[in-house]
Coordinates of C-alpha atoms in Angstrom, one line a residue:
Chain A
A679 CA 16.2 -3.7 -9.6
Q680 CA 12.6 -4.3 -8.7
K681 CA 12.3 -5.0 -4.9
I682 CA 8.8 -6.8 -5.2
T683 CA 8.0 -8.8 -8.3
Q684 CA 4.4 -10.1 -9.0
T685 CA 4.8 -12.1 -12.3
Q686 CA 1.2 -12.9 -12.8
P687 CA -0.7 -9.7 -14.1
G688 CA -4.1 -11.9 -14.0
M689 CA -5.4 -15.2 -12.7
F690 CA -8.5 -17.0 -13.0
V691 CA -9.7 -19.2 -10.4
Q692 CA -13.0 -21.3 -10.0
E693 CA -15.3 -20.8 -6.9
K694 CA -14.2 -23.0 -4.0
E695 CA -11.0 -23.8 -5.5
A696 CA -7.5 -22.6 -4.0
V697 CA -5.4 -20.2 -5.8
T698 CA -1.7 -19.2 -5.4
L699 CA -0.5 -15.6 -6.2
D700 CA 3.2 -15.2 -6.4
C701 CA 5.4 -12.8 -5.0
T702 CA 9.3 -12.5 -5.0
Y703 CA 11.3 -10.0 -3.3
D704 CA 14.9 -8.7 -3.3
T705 CA 16.6 -7.4 -0.1
S706 CA 19.8 -7.4 1.7
D707 CA 18.5 -6.3 5.0
P708 CA 18.0 -9.2 7.6
S709 CA 15.2 -7.7 9.2
Y710 CA 12.1 -7.1 6.9
G711 CA 8.3 -7.6 6.8
L712 CA 6.2 -8.9 3.9
F713 CA 2.5 -7.7 3.5
W714 CA -0.4 -8.5 1.2
Y715 CA -3.1 -6.1 0.4
K716 CA -6.3 -6.5 -1.4
Q717 CA -7.9 -3.7 -3.6
P718 CA -11.4 -4.5 -4.7
S719 CA -13.0 -2.5 -7.6
S720 CA -14.2 0.1 -5.0
G721 CA -10.6 1.1 -4.7
E722 CA -9.7 0.7 -1.1
M723 CA -6.6 -1.1 0.1
I724 CA -7.2 -3.8 2.7
F725 CA -4.8 -5.4 4.7
L726 CA -4.8 -9.3 4.7
I727 CA -1.5 -10.8 6.0
Y728 CA 1.9 -10.3 7.4
Q729 CA 5.0 -12.3 7.6
G730 CA 8.4 -11.0 9.5
S731 CA 11.6 -12.1 8.2
Y732 CA 12.2 -13.9 11.5
D733 CA 9.0 -15.6 11.9
Q734 CA 9.4 -19.6 11.8
Q735 CA 6.2 -20.4 10.8
N736 CA 4.2 -19.3 8.1
A737 CA 1.5 -16.7 8.8
T738 CA -2.2 -17.5 8.3
E739 CA -5.3 -15.4 8.7
G740 CA -8.4 -17.4 8.0
R741 CA -8.7 -18.5 4.4
Y742 CA -5.5 -16.6 3.6
S743 CA -2.0 -18.2 4.1
L744 CA 1.3 -16.9 3.2
N745 CA 3.8 -19.5 1.7
F746 CA 7.1 -18.2 3.1
Q747 CA 10.5 -19.4 1.4
K748 CA 13.1 -17.4 2.8
A749 CA 16.0 -18.9 0.7
R750 CA 14.0 -18.5 -2.4
K751 CA 12.9 -14.9 -1.4
S752 CA 9.5 -15.9 -2.0
A753 CA 6.1 -15.0 -0.3
N754 CA 3.4 -16.4 -2.1
L755 CA -0.3 -15.8 -1.0
V756 CA -2.5 -18.8 -0.8
I757 CA -6.5 -18.2 -0.9
S758 CA -8.1 -21.4 -0.1
A759 CA -11.8 -22.0 -1.1
S760 CA -12.0 -18.9 -3.3
Q761 CA -15.4 -16.8 -3.1
L762 CA -16.6 -14.5 -5.5
G763 CA -15.9 -11.5 -3.3
D764 CA -12.4 -12.3 -3.6
S765 CA -12.1 -10.8 -7.2
A766 CA -9.8 -8.1 -6.9
M767 CA -6.3 -6.7 -7.2
Y768 CA -3.8 -8.3 -4.7
F769 CA -0.6 -6.4 -4.0
C770 CA 2.5 -7.8 -2.2
A771 CA 4.4 -5.4 -0.3
M772 CA 7.9 -5.4 1.6
R773 CA 8.9 -3.1 4.3
E774 CA 12.7 -3.2 5.1
G775 CA 14.3 -2.5 8.2
P776 CA 16.4 0.9 9.4
E777 CA 18.1 1.3 5.9
G778 CA 14.7 1.1 4.2
S779 CA 13.4 3.5 6.7
Y780 CA 10.6 1.0 7.0
I781 CA 8.7 2.3 4.1
P782 CA 6.6 -0.4 2.5
T783 CA 7.2 -0.8 -1.4
F784 CA 4.6 -2.4 -3.4
G785 CA 4.6 -4.6 -6.4
R786 CA 2.5 -4.1 -9.4
G787 CA -0.3 -6.3 -8.3
T788 CA -2.1 -9.4 -9.7
S789 CA -5.7 -9.3 -10.8
L790 CA -7.6 -12.2 -9.4
I791 CA -11.1 -13.1 -11.0
V792 CA -13.2 -15.9 -9.4
H793 CA -15.7 -17.7 -11.6
P794 CA -18.8 -19.2 -10.5
Chain B
D1497 CA -14.5 1.8 7.5
S1498 CA -10.9 1.4 8.0
G1499 CA -10.6 4.5 10.5
V1500 CA -8.5 6.6 8.2
T1501 CA -10.4 9.4 6.4
Q1502 CA -9.6 11.0 3.3
T1503 CA -11.3 13.9 1.8
P1504 CA -12.6 14.7 -0.9
K1505 CA -13.0 11.3 -2.4
H1506 CA -13.2 12.9 -6.1
L1507 CA -11.6 16.0 -7.3
I1508 CA -11.6 17.2 -10.8
T1509 CA -9.7 20.4 -11.6
A1510 CA -7.9 22.0 -14.7
T1511 CA -4.3 22.0 -15.4
G1512 CA -2.2 24.7 -13.7
Q1513 CA -4.3 24.6 -10.6
R1514 CA -3.7 23.7 -7.1
V1515 CA -5.4 21.4 -4.8
T1516 CA -5.2 20.0 -1.1
L1517 CA -5.8 16.5 -0.2
R1518 CA -6.7 15.7 3.5
C1519 CA -6.1 12.8 5.5
S1520 CA -7.1 12.0 9.2
P1521 CA -5.3 9.0 10.5
R1522 CA -6.7 6.2 12.5
S1523 CA -7.2 7.0 16.4
G1524 CA -3.9 6.5 17.9
D1525 CA -1.6 6.4 14.8
L1526 CA 1.2 8.8 14.7
S1527 CA 2.7 8.0 11.2
V1528 CA 1.2 9.1 8.1
Y1529 CA 2.0 7.9 4.7
W1530 CA 1.1 9.2 1.3
Y1531 CA 0.8 7.3 -1.9
Q1532 CA 0.1 7.9 -5.5
Q1533 CA -1.3 5.1 -7.5
S1534 CA -1.5 5.3 -11.3
L1535 CA -1.8 2.7 -14.0
D1536 CA 1.5 3.1 -15.5
Q1537 CA 3.7 3.7 -12.2
G1538 CA 1.8 1.4 -9.6
L1539 CA 1.8 2.4 -6.0
Q1540 CA 4.4 4.9 -5.4
F1541 CA 5.5 6.3 -2.1
L1542 CA 5.4 10.0 -1.9
I1543 CA 6.2 11.0 1.7
Q1544 CA 5.9 10.0 5.3
Y1545 CA 5.3 12.1 8.5
Y1546 CA 5.7 10.9 12.1
N1547 CA 4.2 12.9 14.9
G1548 CA 4.3 16.1 13.1
E1549 CA 7.8 15.7 11.4
E1550 CA 8.8 14.5 8.1
R1551 CA 10.2 11.1 8.3
A1552 CA 11.0 10.0 4.8
K1553 CA 10.7 11.1 1.3
G1554 CA 10.0 9.1 -1.9
N1555 CA 9.4 10.1 -5.4
I1556 CA 7.5 13.2 -4.4
L1557 CA 7.7 16.0 -7.2
E1558 CA 8.6 19.6 -6.0
R1559 CA 5.3 20.7 -7.1
F1560 CA 3.9 18.6 -4.2
S1561 CA 4.2 19.1 -0.5
A1562 CA 2.7 18.0 2.7
Q1563 CA 2.5 18.7 6.3
Q1564 CA 1.2 17.0 9.6
F1565 CA -0.5 19.3 12.0
P1566 CA -0.5 19.0 15.8
D1567 CA -3.9 17.2 15.6
L1568 CA -2.1 14.5 13.5
H1569 CA -4.0 15.1 10.4
S1570 CA -2.0 15.5 7.2
E1571 CA -2.5 17.6 4.1
L1572 CA -0.9 17.0 0.4
N1573 CA -0.8 19.9 -1.5
L1574 CA -0.6 19.5 -5.2
S1575 CA 0.2 22.5 -7.3
S1576 CA 0.8 23.5 -10.9
L1577 CA -1.3 20.4 -11.8
E1578 CA -0.5 18.6 -15.1
L1579 CA -2.4 15.9 -16.8
G1580 CA -0.1 13.1 -15.7
D1581 CA -0.8 13.9 -11.8
S1582 CA -4.3 12.3 -12.4
A1583 CA -4.2 9.5 -10.1
L1584 CA -5.6 7.8 -6.9
Y1585 CA -3.8 9.3 -4.1
F1586 CA -3.8 7.1 -0.7
C1587 CA -3.0 8.2 2.7
A1588 CA -2.1 5.3 5.1
S1589 CA -1.4 5.4 9.0
S1590 CA 0.6 3.2 11.5
V1591 CA 0.8 3.5 15.2
D1592 CA 4.7 4.0 15.0
R1593 CA 7.5 4.6 12.4
S1594 CA 7.8 1.0 11.4
G1595 CA 4.3 -0.2 10.7
G1596 CA 4.4 -3.1 13.2
D1597 CA 2.9 -6.5 12.2
H1598 CA -0.6 -5.3 11.6
G1599 CA 0.0 -3.7 8.5
Y1600 CA -0.7 -0.1 7.4
T1601 CA -4.2 1.2 7.5
F1602 CA -5.1 2.8 4.1
G1603 CA -8.0 5.3 3.5
S1604 CA -10.3 4.9 0.6
G1605 CA -8.2 7.2 -1.6
T1606 CA -8.9 10.5 -3.4
R1607 CA -9.2 10.1 -7.0
L1608 CA -7.8 13.2 -8.8
T1609 CA -8.5 13.9 -12.1
V1610 CA -6.8 17.0 -13.9
V1611 CA -8.3 17.8 -17.3

């Protein structure tokens, strides 16, 4: 079974609008971490935001926020006030605790295109 | 600049050949991870080293091997190359074995093309 599922291969958003990128995960480990990375066309992987499984509040980093719904095993990325430079691939990843050896597993990604 | 240095950035080689990809982790990071990114397989974890020792193994082929040296830089060796090995190879580093809550810092990758 897929540990990380990103169901949206591609998303389009108007500049200055908000957009939500979906991510669901599957784990039985009580201790895990969730990450979002951005990969622009230049290829590098850029860390955006982290949410720990025991964190009570949703993580936020500037225009990025993570909508963490633990019971639904959902960790959606919300980008507010989209900018043209946000056009990129976005990857959700999960790191599981000791049994998962702390190795992050990545989803297949969502391509985001921001229109002017 | 993420602080993780990967060389070379691009590599074109023929089938059957052997290549070495190099990674210098961010200063202070002890753990190095290698990933392969291809269109059909996505980002696949290959292998992790922590402070010179192999820590975890993923979907790494027997034709591939890696090591981490005392100065903490790592090399990924790919031998008997096949067309299907063409991919973007990433190195990432973290300060410890678990990555903490600051994520894993990725290098800019080595794009390998096997012809």
